[in-house]
Structures are given as C-alpha cells and as structure tokens.
Short mmCIF file of C-alpha atoms in Angstrom, two decimals:
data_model
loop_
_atom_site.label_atom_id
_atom_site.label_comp_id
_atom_site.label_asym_id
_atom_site.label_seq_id
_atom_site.Cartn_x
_atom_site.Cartn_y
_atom_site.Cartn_z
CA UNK A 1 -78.12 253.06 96.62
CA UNK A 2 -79.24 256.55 95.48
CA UNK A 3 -76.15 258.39 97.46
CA UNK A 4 -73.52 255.82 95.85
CA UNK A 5 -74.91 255.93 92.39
CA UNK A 6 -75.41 260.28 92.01
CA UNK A 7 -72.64 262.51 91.50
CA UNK A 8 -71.97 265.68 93.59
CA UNK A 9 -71.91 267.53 90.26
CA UNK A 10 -75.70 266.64 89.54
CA UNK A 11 -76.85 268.22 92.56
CA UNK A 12 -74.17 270.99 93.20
CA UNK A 13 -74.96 274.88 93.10
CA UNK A 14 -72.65 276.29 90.70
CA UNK A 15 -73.58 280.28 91.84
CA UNK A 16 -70.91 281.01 93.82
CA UNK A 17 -69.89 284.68 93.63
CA UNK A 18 -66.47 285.70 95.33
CA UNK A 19 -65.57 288.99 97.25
CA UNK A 20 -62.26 291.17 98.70
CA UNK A 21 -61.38 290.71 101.99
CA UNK A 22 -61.58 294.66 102.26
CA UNK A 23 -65.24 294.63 101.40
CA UNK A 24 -67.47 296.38 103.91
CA UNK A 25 -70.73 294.74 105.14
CA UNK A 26 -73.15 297.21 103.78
CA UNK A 27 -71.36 296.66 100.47
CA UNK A 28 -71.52 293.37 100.65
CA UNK A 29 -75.60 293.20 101.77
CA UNK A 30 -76.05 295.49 98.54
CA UNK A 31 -74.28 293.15 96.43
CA UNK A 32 -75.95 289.89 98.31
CA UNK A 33 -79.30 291.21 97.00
CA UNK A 34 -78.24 291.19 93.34
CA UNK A 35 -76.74 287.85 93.65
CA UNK A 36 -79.05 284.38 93.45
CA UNK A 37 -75.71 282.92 95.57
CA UNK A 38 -76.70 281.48 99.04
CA UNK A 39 -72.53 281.86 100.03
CA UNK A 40 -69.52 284.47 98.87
CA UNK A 41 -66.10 283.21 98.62
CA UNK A 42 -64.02 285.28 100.42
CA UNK A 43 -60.52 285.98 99.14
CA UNK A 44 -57.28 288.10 100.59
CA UNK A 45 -55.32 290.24 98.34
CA UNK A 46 -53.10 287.70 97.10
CA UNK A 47 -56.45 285.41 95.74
CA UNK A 48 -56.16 283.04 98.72
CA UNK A 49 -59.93 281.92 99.84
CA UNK A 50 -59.64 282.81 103.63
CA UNK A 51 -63.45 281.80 104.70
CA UNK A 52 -66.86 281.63 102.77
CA UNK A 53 -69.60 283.92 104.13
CA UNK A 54 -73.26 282.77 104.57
CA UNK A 55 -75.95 284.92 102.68
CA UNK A 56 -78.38 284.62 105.06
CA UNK A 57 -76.00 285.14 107.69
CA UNK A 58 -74.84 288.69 106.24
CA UNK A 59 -78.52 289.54 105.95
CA UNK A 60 -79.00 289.09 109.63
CA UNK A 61 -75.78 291.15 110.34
CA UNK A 62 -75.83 294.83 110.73
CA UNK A 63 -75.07 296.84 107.85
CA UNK A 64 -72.21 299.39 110.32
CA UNK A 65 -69.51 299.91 107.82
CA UNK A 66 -67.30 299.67 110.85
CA UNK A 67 -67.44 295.89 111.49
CA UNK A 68 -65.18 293.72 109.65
CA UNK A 69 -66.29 290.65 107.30
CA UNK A 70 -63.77 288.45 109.04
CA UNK A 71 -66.51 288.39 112.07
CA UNK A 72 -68.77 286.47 109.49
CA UNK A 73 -66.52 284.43 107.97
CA UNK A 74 -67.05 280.19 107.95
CA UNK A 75 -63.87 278.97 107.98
CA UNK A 76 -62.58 277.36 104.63
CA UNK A 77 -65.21 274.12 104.52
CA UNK A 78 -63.15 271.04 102.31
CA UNK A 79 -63.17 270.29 98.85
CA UNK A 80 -64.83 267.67 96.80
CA UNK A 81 -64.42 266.45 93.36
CA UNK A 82 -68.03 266.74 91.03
CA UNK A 83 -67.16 263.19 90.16
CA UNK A 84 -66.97 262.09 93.82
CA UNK A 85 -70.60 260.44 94.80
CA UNK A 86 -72.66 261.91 97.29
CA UNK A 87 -72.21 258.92 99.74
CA UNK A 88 -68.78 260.82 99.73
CA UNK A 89 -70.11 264.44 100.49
CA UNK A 90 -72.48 262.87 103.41
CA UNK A 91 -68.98 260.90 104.52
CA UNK A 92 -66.80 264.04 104.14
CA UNK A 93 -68.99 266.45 105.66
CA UNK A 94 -69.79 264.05 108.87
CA UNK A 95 -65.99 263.87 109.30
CA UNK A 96 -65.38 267.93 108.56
CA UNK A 97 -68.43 268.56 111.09
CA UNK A 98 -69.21 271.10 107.74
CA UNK A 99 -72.95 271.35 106.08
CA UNK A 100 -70.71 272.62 102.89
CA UNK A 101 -68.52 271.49 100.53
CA UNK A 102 -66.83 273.56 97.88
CA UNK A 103 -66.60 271.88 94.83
CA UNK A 104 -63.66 271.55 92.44
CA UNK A 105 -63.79 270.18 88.85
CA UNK A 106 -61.71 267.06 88.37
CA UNK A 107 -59.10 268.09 85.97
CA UNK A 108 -57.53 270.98 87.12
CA UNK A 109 -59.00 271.40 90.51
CA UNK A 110 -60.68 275.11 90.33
CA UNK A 111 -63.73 275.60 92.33
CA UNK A 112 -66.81 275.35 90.51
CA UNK A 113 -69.42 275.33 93.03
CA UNK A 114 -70.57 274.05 96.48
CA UNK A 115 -73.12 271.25 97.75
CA UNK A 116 -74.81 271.49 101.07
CA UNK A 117 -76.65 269.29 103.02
CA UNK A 118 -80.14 270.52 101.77
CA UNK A 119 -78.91 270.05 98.06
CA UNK A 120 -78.36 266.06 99.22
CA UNK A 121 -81.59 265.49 100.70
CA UNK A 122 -83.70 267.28 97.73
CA UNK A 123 -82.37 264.29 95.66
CA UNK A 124 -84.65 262.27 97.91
CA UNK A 125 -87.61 265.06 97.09
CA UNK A 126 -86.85 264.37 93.33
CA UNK A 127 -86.90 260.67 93.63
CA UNK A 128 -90.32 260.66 94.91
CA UNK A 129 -91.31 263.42 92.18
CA UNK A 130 -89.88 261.39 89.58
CA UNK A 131 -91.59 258.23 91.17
CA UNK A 132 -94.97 259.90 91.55
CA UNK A 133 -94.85 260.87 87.81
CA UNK A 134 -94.42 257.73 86.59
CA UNK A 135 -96.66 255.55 88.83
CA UNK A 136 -100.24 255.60 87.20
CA UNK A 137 -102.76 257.11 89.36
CA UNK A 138 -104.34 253.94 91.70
CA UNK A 139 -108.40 254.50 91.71
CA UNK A 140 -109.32 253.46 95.31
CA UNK A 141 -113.21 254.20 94.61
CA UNK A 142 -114.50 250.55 94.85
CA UNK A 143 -112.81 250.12 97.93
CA UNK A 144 -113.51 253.71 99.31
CA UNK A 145 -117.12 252.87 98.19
CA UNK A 146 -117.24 249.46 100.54
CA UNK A 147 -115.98 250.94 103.74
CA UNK A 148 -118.78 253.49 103.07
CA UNK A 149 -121.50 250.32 102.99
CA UNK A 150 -119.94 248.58 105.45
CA UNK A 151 -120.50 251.69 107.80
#
C-alpha cells in the first residue's frame, strides 16, 4: 500500500515562513511575493502559533492596512510526526476535517514543515511517472496496422 509504506517527511513542504501577529496585510502581501511558501505561521508576542494564514488566501484579501490578520487566520491545523505514514495524514486530516498538517520532527518536536492534501495525491502522479519511465515503450503498429485492413 503506497500510503502505508511513504513517510509524511518524503512528501512534506518544508517552506514554511512565520510572521507577528501585529503584521499588517499589505505587509504581509509584500512579503508573500518574496516567499515560495504556500502558508505563514502566525505567532503572538510570546512565540505561541495562534493560526496559519493561506497564501493564496492573503492574495485575494485587500491590501487596507486597517483590517486585521486575525480575519485570515486558519485555525491551528494538528501536528504530525515526518516519520508518521501518510495513511496517517489521510486518517488525521479526515478526523481534524483539516487539508493541512503541520509537521514536527520526531525528536524534539519543532515544526519543520506542513503536508496538504495535494502533496498526498502527487505521490500517486509520481508513481505513474516513475512507472511510465521504466515500462519500455509497447509498439502497437502491427496491430494498429490490422484494424486499418480489416476496415
């Protein structure tokens, strides 16, 4: 089984920028376009992650100075270990109701990236890439050649 036997940490995104709390939108849409992150950690003054916020979500937002981050912020999705299998992530994010997970290395639990939903089904892409590669090419030309004669 292809979810049981790969690890979260071979498909995981490990660009994961954080932000203040007290960052302003427009800031924060400046910032988003230097970044290759698809999410921002969001953190209070004390360090405490208090929501992630969705790239392409900010993007969409308007850039008024005025409205607060906390509007835009996903609540704080659950953690999962890089050694945990993605049978696990599927399992954890279908009880969390979550298309994220942040990710936390094994030993001393910091976050070291996040896996979504589209990062589990591209294994499936690969497989079939990988598959493709290494099938030799099939020549169907006699038997294209007799449906053409039988016509």
């Amino acid at each position: 089984d292809l979810l049981e036997h790969t690890s979260v940490g071979e498909v995981m995104e490990n660009t994961l920028s954080a932000v203040e709390s007290t960052s302003t939108i427009r800031g924060l849409i400046e910032l988003s376009n230097s970044k290759d992150s698809k999410f921002f950690i969001v953190k209070d003054d004390s360090g405490k992650i208090i929501g992630i916020l969705n790239k392409e979500r900010l993007e969409k937002s308007t850039p008024d100075a005025s409205v607060p981050i906390e509007s835009l912020l996903i609540p704080v999705p659950p953690t999962i270990s890089e050694e945990s299998s993605l049978r696990n992530a599927v399992e954890n994010m279908a009880h969390s109701n979550s298309e994220l997970l942040l990710v936390v290395a094994p030993g001393d639990g910091n976050i070291t990236g996040y896996i979504t939903i589209q990062n589990i089904f591209s294994i499936y892409g690969r497989t079939v890439e990988d598959h493709v590669e290494l099938t030799p090419d099939l020549s169907l030309s006699r038997g294209f050649q007799k449906i053409f004669r039988r016509s």
